[in-house]
Coordinates of C-alpha atoms and ligand atoms in Angstrom, one line a residue:
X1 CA 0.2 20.9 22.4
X2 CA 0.6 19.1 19.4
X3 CA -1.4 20.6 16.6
X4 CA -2.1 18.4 13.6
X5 CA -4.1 19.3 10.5
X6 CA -5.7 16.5 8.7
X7 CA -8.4 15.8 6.6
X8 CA -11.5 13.6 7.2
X9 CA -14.8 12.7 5.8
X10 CA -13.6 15.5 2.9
X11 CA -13.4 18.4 5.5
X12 CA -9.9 19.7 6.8
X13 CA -9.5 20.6 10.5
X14 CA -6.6 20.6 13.4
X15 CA -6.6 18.4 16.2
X16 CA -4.2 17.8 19.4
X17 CA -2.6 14.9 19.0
X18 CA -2.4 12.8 22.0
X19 CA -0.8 9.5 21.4
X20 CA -2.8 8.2 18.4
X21 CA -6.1 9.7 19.4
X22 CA -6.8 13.5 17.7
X23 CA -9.4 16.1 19.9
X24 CA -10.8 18.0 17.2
X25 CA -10.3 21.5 17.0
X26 CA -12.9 24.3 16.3
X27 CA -10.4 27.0 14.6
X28 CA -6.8 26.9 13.8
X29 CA -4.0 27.4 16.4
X30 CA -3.0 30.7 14.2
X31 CA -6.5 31.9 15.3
X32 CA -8.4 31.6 18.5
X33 CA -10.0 28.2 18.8
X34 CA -12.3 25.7 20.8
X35 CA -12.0 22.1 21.9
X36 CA -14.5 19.9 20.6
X37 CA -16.0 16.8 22.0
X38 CA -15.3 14.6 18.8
X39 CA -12.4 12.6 19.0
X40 CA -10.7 10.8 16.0
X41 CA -8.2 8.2 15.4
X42 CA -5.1 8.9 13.8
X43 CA -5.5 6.1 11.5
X44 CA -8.6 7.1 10.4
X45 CA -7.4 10.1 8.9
X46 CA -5.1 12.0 6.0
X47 CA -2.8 13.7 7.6
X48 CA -2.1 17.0 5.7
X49 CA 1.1 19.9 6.4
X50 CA 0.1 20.9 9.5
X51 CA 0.4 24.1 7.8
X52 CA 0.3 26.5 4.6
X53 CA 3.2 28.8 4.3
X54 CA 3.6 31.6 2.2
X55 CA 7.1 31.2 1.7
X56 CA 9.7 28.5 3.9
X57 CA 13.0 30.5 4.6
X58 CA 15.5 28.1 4.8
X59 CA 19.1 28.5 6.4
X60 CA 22.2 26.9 4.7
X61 CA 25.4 25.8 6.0
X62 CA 24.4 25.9 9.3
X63 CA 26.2 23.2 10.9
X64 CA 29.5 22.6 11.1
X65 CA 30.1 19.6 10.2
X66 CA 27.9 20.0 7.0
X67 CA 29.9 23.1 5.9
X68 CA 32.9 20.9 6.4
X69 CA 31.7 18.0 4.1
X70 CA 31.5 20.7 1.1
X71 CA 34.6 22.2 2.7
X72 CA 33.4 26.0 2.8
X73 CA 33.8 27.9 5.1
X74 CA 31.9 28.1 8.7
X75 CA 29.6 31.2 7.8
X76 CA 30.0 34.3 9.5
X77 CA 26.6 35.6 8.3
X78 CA 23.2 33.1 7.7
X79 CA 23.1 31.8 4.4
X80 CA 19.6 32.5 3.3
X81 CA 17.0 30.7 0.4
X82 CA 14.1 30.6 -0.2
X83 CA 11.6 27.5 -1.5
X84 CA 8.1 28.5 -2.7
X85 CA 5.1 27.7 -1.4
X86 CA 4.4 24.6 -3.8
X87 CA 7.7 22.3 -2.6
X88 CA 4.9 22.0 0.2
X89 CA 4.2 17.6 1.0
X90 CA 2.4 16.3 3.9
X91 CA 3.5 13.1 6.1
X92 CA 3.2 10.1 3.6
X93 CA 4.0 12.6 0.2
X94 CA 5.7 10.9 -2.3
X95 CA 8.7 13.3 -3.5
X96 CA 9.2 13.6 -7.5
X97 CA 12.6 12.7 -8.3
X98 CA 12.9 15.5 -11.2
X99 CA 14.2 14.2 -14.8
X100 CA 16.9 17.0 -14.6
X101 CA 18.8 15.3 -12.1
X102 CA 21.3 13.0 -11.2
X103 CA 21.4 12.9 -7.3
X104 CA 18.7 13.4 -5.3
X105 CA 19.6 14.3 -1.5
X106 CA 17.7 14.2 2.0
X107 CA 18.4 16.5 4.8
X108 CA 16.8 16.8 7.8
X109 CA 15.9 20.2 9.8
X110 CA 14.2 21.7 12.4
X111 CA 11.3 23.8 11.3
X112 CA 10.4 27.0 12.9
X113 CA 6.6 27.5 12.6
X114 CA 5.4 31.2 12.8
X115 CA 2.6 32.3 14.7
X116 CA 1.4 35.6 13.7
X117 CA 2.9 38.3 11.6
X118 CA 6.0 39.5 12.7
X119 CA 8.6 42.6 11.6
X120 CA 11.6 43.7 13.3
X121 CA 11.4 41.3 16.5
X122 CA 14.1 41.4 18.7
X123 CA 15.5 38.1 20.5
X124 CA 14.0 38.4 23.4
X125 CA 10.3 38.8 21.9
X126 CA 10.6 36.0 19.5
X127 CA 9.4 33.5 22.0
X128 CA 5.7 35.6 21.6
X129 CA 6.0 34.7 17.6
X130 CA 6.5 31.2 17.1
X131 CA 4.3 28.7 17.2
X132 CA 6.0 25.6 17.6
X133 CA 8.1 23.3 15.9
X134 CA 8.5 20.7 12.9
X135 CA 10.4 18.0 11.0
X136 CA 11.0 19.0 7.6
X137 CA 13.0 17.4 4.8
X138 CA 15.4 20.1 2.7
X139 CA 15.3 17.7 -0.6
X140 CA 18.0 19.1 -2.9
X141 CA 18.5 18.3 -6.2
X142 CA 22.2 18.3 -5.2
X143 CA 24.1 18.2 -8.6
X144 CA 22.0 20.7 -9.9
X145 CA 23.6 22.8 -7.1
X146 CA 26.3 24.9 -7.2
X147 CA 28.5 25.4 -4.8
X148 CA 28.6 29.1 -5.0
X149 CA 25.5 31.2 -6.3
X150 CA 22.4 30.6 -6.5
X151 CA 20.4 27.9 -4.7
X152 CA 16.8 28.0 -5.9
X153 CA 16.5 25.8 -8.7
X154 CA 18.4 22.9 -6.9
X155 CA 15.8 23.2 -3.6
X156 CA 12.2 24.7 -5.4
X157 CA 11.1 21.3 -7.3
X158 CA 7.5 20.5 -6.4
X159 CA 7.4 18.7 -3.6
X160 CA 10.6 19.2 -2.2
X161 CA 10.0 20.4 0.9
X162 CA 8.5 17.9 3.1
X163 CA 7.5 18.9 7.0
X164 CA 5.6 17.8 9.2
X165 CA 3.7 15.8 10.7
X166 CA 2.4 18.0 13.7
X167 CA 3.6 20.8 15.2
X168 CA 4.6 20.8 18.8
X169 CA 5.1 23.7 21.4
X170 CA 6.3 21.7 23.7
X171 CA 9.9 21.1 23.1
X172 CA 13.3 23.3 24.0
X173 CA 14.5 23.7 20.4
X174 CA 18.4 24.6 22.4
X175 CA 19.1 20.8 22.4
X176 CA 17.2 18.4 20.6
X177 CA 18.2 14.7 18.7
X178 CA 17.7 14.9 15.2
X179 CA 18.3 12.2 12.5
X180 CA 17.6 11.1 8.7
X181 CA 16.7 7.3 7.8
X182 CA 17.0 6.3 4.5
X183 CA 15.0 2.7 4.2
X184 CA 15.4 2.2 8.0
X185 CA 19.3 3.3 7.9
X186 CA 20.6 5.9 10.0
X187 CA 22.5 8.3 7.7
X188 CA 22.5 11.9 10.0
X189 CA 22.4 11.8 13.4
X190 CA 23.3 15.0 15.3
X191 CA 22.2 17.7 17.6
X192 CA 20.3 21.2 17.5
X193 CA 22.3 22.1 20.2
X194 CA 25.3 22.2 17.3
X195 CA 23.7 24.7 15.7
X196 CA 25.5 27.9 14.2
X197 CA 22.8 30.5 14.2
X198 CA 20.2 29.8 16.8
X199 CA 16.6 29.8 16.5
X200 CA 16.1 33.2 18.0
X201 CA 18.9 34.9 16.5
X202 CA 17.4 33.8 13.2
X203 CA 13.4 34.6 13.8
X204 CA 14.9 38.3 14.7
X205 CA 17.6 38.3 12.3
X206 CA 15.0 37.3 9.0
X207 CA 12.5 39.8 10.6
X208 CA 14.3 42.3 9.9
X209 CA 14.6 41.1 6.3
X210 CA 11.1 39.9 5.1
X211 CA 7.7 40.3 7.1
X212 CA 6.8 36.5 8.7
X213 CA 3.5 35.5 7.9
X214 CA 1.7 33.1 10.2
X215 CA 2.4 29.4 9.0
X216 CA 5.6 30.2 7.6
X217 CA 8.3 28.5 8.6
X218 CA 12.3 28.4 9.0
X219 CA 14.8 25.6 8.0
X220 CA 17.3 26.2 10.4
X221 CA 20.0 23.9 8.4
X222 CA 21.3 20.1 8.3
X223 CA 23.8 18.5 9.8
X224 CA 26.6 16.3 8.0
X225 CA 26.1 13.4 6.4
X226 CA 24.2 14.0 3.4
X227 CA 24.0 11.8 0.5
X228 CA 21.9 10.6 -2.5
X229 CA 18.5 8.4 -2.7
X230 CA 17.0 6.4 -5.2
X231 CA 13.4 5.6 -6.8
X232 CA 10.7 3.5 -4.3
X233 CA 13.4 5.2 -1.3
X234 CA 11.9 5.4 2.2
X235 CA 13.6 8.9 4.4
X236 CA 12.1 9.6 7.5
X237 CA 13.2 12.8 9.4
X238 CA 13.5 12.1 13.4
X239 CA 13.1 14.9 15.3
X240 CA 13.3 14.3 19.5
X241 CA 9.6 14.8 20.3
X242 CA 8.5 16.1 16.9
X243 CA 7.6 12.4 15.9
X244 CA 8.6 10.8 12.3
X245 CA 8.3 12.8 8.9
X246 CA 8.1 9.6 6.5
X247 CA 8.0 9.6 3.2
X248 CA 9.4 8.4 -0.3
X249 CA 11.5 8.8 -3.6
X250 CA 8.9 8.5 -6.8
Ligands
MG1 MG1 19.2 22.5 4.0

């Protein structure tokens, strides 16, 4: 399935996305819900996050080649932060580019959507507690990041955490093509299968940390190749069948 939440006619429901036509949903996949008979055009609506999380735990350094291009060293441990609740933009969000600073980065990530509330999963349960998957867009006010310390004021600026557009269950995150665009240019272009931590080490290993809510959701890290954007930018996240995350640099 492809879940997408949108908004039309002033009311805000999911759907399944199938190509560009949307089967309404009565419910929410983190619920029980029903097929309806009304079917919608994706062109006709808003599409919003296709969730709300209550906190989006984000993994740093988690590839290789990106630990490389700061030239730390390959962690040995998960690099953990956090980003609250209002960095949240849908599909189409335009990102503030924050007076305070100087160099505004993209990365692109896979997202790890939660299903239902989860403590102290092991590996092989974690399957039960994830929803699906997402694009999302770590935007990082990158000079106003050190490079040891503290992360949170350099990734927590309203709107900087992009994701989106739908969330789909039906992909093997193991191995999966993902890429950033900046104004139709490729800039990252790599592999989840490059991955340091994996997705179920980390669903179990953050488990253990802080209870999972259902619609939270995991950065699991960029790849190398990071660099700077500039006002009226366009950065899509690519994401091999997770569809486009577009949006742009206010
Ligand atoms: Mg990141």
């Amino acid at each position: 399935m492809k879940y997408l939440r949108f908004s039309y006619q002033d009311t805000v429901r999911y759907g399944l996305l199938q190509d560009t036509t949307i089967q309404v949903l009565d419910g929410t996949p983190f619920t029980k819900y029903t097929i309806t008979d009304t079917n919608l055009d994706l062109n006709d609506v808003k599409i919003l996050t296709p969730c709300d999380y209550s906190k989006a735990v984000c993994i740093g350094l988690n590839y290789r080649d990106h630990a490389e291009e700061f030239q730390l060293p390959i962690p040995t441990e998960p690099v953990v932060f956090l980003k609250p609740s209002t960095s949240a933009l849908p599909y189409g969000g335009v990102v503030d580019y924050p007076i305070q600073c100087k160099r505004l980065d993209y990365e692109a990530e896979l997202a790890i959507v939660i299903a239902k509330k989860a403590k102290n999963i092991e590996i092989d349960q974690v399957s039960e507690y994830i929803l699906g998957y997402t694009c999302a867009n770590d935007i990082t006010a990158r000079d106003l990041q050190p490079k040891q310390g503290q992360w949170t004021i350099a990734k927590s600026f309203d709107t900087f955490c992009p994701f989106g557009p739908f969330i789909s269950d039906e992909v093997d995150p193991a191995d999966l093509a993902i890429e950033s665009r900046v104004n139709g240019k490729t800039m990252q272009k790599s592999s989840t299968k490059n991955l340091i931590f994996k997705v179920p080490f980390l669903v179990s290993y953050l488990s253990k940390v802080m209870t999972l809510l259902p619609g939270d959701i995991i950065l699991t890290g960029t790849p190398g190749g990071i660099s700077g954007m500039h006002h009226g930018d366009t950065v899509e996240i690519v994401i091999e069948g997770l569809g486009i995350l577009k949006n742009t640099i206010g």
